[in-house]
CSV table of C-alpha atoms and ligand atoms in Angstrom, one decimal:
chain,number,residue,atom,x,y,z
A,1,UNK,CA,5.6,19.7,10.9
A,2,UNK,CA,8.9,21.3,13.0
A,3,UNK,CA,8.2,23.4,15.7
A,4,UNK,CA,7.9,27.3,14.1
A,5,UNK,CA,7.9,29.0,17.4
A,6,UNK,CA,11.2,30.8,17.5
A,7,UNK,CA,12.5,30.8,21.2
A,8,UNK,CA,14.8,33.7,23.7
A,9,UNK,CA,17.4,35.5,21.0
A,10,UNK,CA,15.4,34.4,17.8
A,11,UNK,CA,12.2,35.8,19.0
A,12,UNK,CA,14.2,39.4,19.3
A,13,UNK,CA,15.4,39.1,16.3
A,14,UNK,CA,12.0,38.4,14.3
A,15,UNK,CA,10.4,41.1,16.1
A,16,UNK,CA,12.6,43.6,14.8
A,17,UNK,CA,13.5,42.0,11.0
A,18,UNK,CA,10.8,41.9,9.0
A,19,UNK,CA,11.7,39.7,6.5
A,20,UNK,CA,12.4,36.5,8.8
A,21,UNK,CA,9.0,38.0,10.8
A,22,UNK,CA,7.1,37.6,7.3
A,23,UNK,CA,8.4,34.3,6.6
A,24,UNK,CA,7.8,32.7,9.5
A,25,UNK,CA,4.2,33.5,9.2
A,26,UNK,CA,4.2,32.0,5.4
A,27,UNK,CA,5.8,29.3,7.6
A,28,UNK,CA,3.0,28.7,9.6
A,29,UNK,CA,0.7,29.7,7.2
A,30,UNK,CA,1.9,26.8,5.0
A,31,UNK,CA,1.7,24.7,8.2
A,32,UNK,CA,-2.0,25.5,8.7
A,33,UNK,CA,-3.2,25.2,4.7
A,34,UNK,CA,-1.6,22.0,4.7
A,35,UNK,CA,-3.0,20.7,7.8
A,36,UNK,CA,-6.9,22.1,6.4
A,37,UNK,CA,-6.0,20.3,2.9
A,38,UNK,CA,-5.3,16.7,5.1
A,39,UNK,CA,-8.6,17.1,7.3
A,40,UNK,CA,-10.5,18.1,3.7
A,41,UNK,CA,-9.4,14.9,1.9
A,42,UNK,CA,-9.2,12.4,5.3
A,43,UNK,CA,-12.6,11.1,4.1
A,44,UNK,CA,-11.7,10.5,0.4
A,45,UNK,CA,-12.7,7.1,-0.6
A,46,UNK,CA,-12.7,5.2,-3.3
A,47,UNK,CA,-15.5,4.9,-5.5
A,48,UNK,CA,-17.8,1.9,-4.6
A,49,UNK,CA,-17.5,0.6,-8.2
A,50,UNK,CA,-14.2,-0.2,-7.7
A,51,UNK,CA,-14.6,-2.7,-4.9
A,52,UNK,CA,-17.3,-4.4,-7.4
A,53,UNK,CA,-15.1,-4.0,-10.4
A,54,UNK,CA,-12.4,-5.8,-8.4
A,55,UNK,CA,-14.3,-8.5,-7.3
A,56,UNK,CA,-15.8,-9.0,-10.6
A,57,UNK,CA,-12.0,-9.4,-11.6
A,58,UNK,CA,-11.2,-11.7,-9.5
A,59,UNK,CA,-13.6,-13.8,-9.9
A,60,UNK,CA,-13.4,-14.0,-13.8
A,61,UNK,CA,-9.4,-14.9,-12.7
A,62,UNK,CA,-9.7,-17.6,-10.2
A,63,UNK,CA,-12.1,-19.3,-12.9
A,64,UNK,CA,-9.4,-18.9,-15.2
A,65,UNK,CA,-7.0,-20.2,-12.2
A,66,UNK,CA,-10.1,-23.6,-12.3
A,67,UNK,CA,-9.7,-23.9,-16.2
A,68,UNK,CA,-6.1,-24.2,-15.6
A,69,UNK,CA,-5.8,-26.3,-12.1
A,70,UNK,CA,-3.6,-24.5,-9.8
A,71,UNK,CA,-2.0,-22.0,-11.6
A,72,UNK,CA,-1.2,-19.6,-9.2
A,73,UNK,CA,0.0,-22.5,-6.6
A,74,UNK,CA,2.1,-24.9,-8.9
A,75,UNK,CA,5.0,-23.8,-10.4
A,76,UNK,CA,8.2,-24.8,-9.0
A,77,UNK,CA,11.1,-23.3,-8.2
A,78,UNK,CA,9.9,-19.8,-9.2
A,79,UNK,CA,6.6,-19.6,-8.0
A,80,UNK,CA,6.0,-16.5,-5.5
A,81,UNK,CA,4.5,-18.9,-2.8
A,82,UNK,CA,7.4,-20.7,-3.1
A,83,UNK,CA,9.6,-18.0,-1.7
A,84,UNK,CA,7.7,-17.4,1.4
A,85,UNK,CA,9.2,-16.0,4.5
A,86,UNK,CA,10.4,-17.9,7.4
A,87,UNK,CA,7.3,-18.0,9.2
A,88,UNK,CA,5.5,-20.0,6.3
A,89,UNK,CA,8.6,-22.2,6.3
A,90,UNK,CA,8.7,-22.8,10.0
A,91,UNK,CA,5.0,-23.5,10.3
A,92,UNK,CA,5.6,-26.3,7.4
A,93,UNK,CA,8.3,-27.8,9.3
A,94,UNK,CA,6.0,-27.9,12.5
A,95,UNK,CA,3.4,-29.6,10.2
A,96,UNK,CA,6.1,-31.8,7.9
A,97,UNK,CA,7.4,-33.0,11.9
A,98,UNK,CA,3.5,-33.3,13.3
A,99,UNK,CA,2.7,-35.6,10.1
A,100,UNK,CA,5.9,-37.4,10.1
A,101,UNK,CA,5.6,-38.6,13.9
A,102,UNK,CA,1.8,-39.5,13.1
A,103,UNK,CA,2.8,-41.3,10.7
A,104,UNK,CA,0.4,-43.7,9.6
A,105,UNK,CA,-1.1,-44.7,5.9
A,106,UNK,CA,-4.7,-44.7,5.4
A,107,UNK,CA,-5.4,-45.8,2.0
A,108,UNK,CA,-3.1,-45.7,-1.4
A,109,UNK,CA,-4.8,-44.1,-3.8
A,110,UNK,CA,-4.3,-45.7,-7.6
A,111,UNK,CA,-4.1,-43.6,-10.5
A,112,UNK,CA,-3.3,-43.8,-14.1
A,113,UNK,CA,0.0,-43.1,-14.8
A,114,UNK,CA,1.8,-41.0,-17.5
A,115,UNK,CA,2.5,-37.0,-16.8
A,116,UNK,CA,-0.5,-35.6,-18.3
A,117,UNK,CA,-2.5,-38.1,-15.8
A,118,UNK,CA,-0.3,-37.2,-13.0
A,119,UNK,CA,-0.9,-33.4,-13.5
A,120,UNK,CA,-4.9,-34.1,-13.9
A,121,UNK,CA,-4.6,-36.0,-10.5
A,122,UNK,CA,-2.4,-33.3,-9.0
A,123,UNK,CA,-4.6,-30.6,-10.4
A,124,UNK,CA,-8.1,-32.3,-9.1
A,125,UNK,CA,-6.4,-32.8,-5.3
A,126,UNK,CA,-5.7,-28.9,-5.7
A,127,UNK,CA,-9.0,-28.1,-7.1
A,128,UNK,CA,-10.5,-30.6,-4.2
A,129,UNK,CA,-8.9,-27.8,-1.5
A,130,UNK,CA,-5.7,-29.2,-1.0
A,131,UNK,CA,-3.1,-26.3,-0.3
A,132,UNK,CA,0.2,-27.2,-1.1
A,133,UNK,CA,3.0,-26.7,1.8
A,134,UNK,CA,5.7,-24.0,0.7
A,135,UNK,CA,7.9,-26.3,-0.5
A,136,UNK,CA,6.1,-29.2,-2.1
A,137,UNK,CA,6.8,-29.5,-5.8
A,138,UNK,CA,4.3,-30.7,-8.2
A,139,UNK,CA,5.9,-33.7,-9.7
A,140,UNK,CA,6.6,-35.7,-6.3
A,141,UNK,CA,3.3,-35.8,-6.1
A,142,UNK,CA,3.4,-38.3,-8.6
A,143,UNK,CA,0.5,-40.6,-9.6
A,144,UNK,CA,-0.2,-42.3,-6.3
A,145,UNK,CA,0.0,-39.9,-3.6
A,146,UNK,CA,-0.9,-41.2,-0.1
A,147,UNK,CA,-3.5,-39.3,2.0
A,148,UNK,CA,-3.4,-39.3,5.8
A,149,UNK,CA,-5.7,-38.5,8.1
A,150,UNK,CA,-4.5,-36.7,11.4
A,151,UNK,CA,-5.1,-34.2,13.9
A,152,UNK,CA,-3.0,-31.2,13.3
A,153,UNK,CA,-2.4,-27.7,15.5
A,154,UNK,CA,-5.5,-25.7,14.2
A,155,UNK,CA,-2.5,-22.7,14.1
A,156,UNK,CA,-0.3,-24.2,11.3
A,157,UNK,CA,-3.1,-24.7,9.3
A,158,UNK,CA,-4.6,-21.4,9.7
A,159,UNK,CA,-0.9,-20.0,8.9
A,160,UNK,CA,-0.3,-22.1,5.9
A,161,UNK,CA,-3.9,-20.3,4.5
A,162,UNK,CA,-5.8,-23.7,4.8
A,163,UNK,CA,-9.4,-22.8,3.5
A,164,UNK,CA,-11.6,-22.7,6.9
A,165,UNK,CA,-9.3,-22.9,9.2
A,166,UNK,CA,-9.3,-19.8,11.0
A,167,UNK,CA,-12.9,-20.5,11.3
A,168,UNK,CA,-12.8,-24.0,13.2
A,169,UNK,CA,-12.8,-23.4,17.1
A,170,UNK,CA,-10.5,-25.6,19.8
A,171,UNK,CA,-6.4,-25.8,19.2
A,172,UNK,CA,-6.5,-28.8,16.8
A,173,UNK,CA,-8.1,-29.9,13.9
A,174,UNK,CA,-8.3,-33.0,11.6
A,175,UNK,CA,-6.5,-32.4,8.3
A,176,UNK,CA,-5.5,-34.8,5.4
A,177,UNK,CA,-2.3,-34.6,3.9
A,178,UNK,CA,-1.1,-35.5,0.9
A,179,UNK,CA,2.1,-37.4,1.0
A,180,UNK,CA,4.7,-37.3,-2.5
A,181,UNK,CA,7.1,-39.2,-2.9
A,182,UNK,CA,9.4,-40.5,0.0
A,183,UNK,CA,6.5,-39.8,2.0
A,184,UNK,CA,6.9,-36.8,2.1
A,185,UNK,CA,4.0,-34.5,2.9
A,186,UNK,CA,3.0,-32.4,0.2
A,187,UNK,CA,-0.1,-31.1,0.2
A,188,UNK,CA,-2.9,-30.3,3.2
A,189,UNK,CA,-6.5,-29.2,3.9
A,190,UNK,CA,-9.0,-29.6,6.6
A,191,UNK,CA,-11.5,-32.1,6.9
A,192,UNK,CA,-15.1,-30.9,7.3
B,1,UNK,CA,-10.6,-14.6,20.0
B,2,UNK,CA,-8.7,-15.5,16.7
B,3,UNK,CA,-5.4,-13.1,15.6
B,4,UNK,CA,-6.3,-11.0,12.8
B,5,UNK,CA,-4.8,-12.2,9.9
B,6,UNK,CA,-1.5,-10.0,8.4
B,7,UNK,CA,-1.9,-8.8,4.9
B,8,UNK,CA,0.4,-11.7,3.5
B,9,UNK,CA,-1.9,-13.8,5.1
B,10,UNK,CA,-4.7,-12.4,3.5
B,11,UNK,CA,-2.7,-12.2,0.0
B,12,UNK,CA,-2.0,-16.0,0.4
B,13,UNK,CA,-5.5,-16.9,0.5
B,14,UNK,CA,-6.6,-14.0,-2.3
B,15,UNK,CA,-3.7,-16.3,-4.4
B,16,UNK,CA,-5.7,-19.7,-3.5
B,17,UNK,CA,-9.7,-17.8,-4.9
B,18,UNK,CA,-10.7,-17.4,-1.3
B,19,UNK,CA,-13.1,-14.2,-2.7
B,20,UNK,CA,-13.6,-12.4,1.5
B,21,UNK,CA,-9.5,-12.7,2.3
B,22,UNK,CA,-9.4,-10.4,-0.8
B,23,UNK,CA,-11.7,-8.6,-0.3
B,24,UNK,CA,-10.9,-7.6,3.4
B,25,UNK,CA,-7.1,-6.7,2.0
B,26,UNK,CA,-8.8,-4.6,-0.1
B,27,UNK,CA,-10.7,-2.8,2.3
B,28,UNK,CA,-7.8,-2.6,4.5
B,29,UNK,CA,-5.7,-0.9,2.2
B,30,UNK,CA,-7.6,0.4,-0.4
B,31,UNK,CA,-7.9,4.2,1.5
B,32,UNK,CA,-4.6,5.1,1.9
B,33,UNK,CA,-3.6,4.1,-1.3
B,34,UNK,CA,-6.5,5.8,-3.0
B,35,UNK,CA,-6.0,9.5,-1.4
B,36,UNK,CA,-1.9,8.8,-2.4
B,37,UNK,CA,-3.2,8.3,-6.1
B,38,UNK,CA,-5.5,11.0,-5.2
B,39,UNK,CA,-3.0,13.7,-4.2
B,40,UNK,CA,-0.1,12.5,-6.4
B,41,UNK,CA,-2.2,13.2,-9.7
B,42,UNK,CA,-4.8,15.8,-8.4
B,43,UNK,CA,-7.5,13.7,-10.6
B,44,UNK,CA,-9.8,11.1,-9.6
B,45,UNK,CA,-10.7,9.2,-12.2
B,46,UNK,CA,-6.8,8.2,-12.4
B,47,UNK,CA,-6.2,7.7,-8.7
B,48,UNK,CA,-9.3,5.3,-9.6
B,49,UNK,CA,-7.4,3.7,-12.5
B,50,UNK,CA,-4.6,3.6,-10.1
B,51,UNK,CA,-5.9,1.8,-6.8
B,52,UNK,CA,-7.7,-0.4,-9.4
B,53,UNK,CA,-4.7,-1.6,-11.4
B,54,UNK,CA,-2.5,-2.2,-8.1
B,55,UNK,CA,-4.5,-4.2,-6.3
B,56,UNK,CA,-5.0,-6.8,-9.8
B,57,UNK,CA,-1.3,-6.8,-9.9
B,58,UNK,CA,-1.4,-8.7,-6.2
B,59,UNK,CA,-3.8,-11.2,-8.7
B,60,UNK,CA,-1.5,-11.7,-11.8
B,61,UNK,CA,0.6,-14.8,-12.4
B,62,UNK,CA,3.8,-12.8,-12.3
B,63,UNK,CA,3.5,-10.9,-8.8
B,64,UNK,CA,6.3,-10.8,-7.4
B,65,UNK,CA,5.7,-9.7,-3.7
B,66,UNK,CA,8.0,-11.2,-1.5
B,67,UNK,CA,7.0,-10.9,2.2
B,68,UNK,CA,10.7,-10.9,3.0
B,69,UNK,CA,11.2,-8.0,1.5
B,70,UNK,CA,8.7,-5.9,3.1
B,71,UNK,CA,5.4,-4.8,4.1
B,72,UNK,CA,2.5,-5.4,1.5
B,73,UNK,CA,1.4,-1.9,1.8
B,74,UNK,CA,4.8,-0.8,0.5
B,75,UNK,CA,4.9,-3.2,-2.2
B,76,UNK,CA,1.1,-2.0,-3.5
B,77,UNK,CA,2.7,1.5,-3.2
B,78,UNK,CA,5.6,0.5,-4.9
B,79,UNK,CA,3.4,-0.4,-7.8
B,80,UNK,CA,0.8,3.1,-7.3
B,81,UNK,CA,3.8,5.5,-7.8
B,82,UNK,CA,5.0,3.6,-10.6
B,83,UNK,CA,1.6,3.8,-11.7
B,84,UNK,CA,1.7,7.4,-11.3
B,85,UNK,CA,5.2,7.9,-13.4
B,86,UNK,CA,3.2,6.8,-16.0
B,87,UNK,CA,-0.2,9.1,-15.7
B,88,UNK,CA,2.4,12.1,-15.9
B,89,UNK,CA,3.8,10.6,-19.0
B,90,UNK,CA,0.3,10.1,-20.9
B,91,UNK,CA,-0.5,13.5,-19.1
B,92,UNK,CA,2.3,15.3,-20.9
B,93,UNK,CA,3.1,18.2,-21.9
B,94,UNK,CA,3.2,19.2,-18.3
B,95,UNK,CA,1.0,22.5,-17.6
B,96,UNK,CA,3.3,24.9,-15.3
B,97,UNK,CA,1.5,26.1,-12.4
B,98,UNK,CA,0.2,29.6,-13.0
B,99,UNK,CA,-0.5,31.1,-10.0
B,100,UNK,CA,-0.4,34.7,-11.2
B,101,UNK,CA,-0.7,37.6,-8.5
B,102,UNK,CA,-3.0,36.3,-6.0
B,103,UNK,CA,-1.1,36.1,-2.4
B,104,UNK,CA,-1.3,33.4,-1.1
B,105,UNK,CA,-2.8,34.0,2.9
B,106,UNK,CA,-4.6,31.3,4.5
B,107,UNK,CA,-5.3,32.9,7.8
B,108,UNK,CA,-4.1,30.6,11.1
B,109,UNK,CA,-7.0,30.5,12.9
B,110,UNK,CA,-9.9,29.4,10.8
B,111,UNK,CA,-13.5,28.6,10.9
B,112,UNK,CA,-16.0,31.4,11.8
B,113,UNK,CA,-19.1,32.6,10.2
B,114,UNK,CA,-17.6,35.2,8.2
B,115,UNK,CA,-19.0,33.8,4.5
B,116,UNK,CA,-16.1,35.8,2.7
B,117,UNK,CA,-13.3,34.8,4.5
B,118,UNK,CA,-14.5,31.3,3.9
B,119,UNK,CA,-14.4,32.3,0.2
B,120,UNK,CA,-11.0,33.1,0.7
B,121,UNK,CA,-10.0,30.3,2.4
B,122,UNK,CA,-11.3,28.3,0.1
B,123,UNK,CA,-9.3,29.9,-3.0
B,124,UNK,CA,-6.1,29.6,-0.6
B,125,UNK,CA,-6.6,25.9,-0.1
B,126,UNK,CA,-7.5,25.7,-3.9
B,127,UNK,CA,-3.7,27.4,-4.4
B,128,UNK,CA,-2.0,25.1,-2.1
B,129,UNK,CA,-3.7,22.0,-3.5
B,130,UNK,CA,-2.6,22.7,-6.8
B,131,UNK,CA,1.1,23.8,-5.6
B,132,UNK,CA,1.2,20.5,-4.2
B,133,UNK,CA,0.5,18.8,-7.2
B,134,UNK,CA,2.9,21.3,-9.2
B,135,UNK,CA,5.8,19.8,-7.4
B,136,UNK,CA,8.4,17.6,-8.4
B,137,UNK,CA,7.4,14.1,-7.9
B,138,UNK,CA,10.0,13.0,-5.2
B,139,UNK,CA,8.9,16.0,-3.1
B,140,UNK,CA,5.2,15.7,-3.8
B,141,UNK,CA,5.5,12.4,-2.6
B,142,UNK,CA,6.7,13.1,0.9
B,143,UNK,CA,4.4,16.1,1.5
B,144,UNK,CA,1.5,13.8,0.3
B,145,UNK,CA,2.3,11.2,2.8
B,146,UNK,CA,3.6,13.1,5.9
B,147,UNK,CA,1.7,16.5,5.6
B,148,UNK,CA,-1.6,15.4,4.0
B,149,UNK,CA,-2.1,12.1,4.7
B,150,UNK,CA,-0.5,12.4,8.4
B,151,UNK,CA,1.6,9.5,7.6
B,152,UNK,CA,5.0,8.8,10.4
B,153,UNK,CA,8.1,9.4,9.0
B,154,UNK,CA,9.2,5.7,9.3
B,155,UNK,CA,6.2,4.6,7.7
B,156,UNK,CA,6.7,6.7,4.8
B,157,UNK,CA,10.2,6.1,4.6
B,158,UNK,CA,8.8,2.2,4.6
B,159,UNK,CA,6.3,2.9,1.6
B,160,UNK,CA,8.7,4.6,-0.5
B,161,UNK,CA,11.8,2.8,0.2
B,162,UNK,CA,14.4,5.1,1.3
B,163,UNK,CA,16.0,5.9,5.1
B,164,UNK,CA,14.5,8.2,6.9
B,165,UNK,CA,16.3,10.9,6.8
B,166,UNK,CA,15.8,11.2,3.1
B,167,UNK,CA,12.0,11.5,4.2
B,168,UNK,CA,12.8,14.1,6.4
B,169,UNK,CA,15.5,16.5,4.2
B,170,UNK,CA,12.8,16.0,1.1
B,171,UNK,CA,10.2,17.0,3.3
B,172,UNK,CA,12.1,20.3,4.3
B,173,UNK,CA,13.0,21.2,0.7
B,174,UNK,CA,9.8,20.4,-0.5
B,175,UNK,CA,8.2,23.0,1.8
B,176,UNK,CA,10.5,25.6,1.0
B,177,UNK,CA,9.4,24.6,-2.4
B,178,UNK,CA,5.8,25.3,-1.7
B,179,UNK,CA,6.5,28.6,-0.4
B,180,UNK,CA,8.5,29.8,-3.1
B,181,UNK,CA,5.6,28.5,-5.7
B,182,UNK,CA,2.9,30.3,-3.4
B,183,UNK,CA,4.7,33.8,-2.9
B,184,UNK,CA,3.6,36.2,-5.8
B,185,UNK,CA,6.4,37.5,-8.1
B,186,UNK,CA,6.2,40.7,-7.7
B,187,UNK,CA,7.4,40.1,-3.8
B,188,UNK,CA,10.8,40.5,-2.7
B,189,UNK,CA,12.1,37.8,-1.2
B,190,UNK,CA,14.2,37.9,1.6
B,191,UNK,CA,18.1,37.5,0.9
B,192,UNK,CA,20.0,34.5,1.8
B,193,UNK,CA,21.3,35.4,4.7
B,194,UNK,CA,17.6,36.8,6.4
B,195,UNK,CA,16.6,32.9,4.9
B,196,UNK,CA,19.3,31.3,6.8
B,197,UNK,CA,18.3,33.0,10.0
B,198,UNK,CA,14.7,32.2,10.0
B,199,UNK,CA,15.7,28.2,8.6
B,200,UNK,CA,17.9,28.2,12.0
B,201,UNK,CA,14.9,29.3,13.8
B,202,UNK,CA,12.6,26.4,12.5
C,1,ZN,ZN1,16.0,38.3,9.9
């Protein structure tokens, strides 16, 4: 709240009118009701049915998110994660440019092909705690997605909301990666 | 020691079923959004309703939070007042504050043992509440944030969306407000130009 305390000339002035006397005490007044209403309701909480009603809900939703693979992670283009801000983006370069110098292919992976097949496969690396890197699109996955093995910084994983991560101690961490078409890596999660 | 995580951090892994990253959003927001529900409608059960619905909308399919945009908290409050809007709608017609002849006096020193001016006090803070919640929404929402919920001017500004200043010149009009709604009818008021000496004073 502004300071009421009139100052010099003013505080002449409301000692002799009465009307700008009275208001400034409704003035205050209002000052200290209002500050008596904040410390009243400081400790309002929500109920604690609503934090169990909440998770009940989200539960009930990420099984929906199982029943249909990836949902919330797997549309192109428009997909919220998709427009992530530059520090998503910037940690995905770091770990496109950490995967790209380590290089490497360990194992080629065989799948049925066909789209429906290539979604199942894509949907059972998501489902297998794969997190896709902010700009990987579904269909370069394709059907025979190469997985490498590396050591990655333990940071860019942690910032790119890899499951665990922010738990494992030391600066790096083994991660596979899922590499789509051209190589390109696509997909990421720790190995335990 | 690890960084705490930021709240888009925490939504990201909410979005991929990790159940305690949601759940420690939720406790980290869940009180200030509450009481803003809280004082915006005067009713629990709907601030309830309220905090409930906004936090599933960081859940659904179509949420369209964009960290580049802003904060988190201003995007979950973005959805609470819009929330709100539509309480006030269901809650319509909309009951004008009667606040009859009672004067409104809540004395500036408080506390004591004196069990009738608690009484009073209590009525006087019963007035103001409801004065508050009499007020039109885009002043009740800065006096909610800055006056009751102790909330910076910037941060406000943040949660609601506009510049400062806006924050700041509703803020003064909505008090002025307040005092008009709590001064009995019957009073004179003072005339415009006594009000313009005293604003100059403030
Ligand atoms: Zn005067």
């Amino acid at each position: 709240m502004p300071e009421l305390e009139p100052a010099g000339k003013s505080f002449a002035h409301i000692r002799e009118c009465s009307a700008c006397a009275r208001l400034l005490a409704q003035q205050r007044a209002l000052r200290a009701g209002l500050k008596s209403l904040a410390k009243e309701q400081a400790g309002a909480e929500p109920p604690a049915r609503l934090e169990t009603a909440l998770l009940q809900e989200f539960r009930r939703q990420t099984h929906a998110w199982r029943g249909r693979p990836a949902m919330p992670v797997r549309e192109t283009k428009t997909a919220w994660w998709l427009r992530w801000p530059a520090w998503a983006s910037a940690a995905a370069v770091t770990a496109a440019l950490v995967l790209l110098l380590a290089g490497g292919r360990v194992g080629n992976k065989h799948a049925p092909s066909g789209s429906t097949a290539a979604e199942a496969e894509t949907a059972s690396y998501l489902d297998s705690g794969f997190v896709p890197l902010p700009y990987a699109s579904v269909s370069s996955l394709g059907t025979e997605p190469d997985l490498v093995r590396l050591e990655m910084p333990r940071s860019a994983l942690v910032t790119l909301g890899v499951p665990g991560a922010a738990d494992v101690t030391g600066d790096s961490v083994e991660a596979e990666v899922l590499l789509g078409d051209g190589g390109v890596p696509e997909a990421v999660r720790l190995v335990e | 020691m690890t960084v705490p995580e930021t709240d888009a951090e925490l939504l990201v892994r909410s979005r991929q079923g990790d159940e305690s990253a949601f759940l420690l959003l939720y406790r980290r927001l869940e009180s200030p959004l509450y009481r803003f529900a809280l004082n915006m409608t005067g009713s629990p059960a709907s601030a309830e309703d309220i905090t409930q619905e906004a936090f599933l909308a960081l859940l659904r399919e179509d949420c369209g939070y964009q960290p580049e945009r802003g904060t988190l908290s201003a995007y979950l409050f973005g959805i609470a007042r819009k929330l709100v809007l539509r309480h006030q709608d269901r809650n319509r017609p909309y009951v004008e504050l009667e606040l009859g002849d009672t004067e409104w006096q809540y004395p500036e020193r408080a506390a004591g043992p004196d069990p009738m001016r608690e009484i009073l006090e209590r009525e006087a803070l019963e007035l103001l509440r409801r004065a508050v919640v009499s007020l039109p929404r885009r002043y009740r929402e800065v006096v909610v944030l800055c006056d009751l919920q102790e909330i910076d001017y910037a941060e406000a500004a943040d949660l609601l969306g506009c510049p400062v200043g806006t924050v700041r010149s509703r803020l003064h009009r909505a008090r002025a407000l307040l005092l008009e709604k709590l001064q009995p009818r019957r009073e004179p008021r003072p005339d415009p130009n006594t009000w313009n000496t005293a604003r100059s004073l403030i």
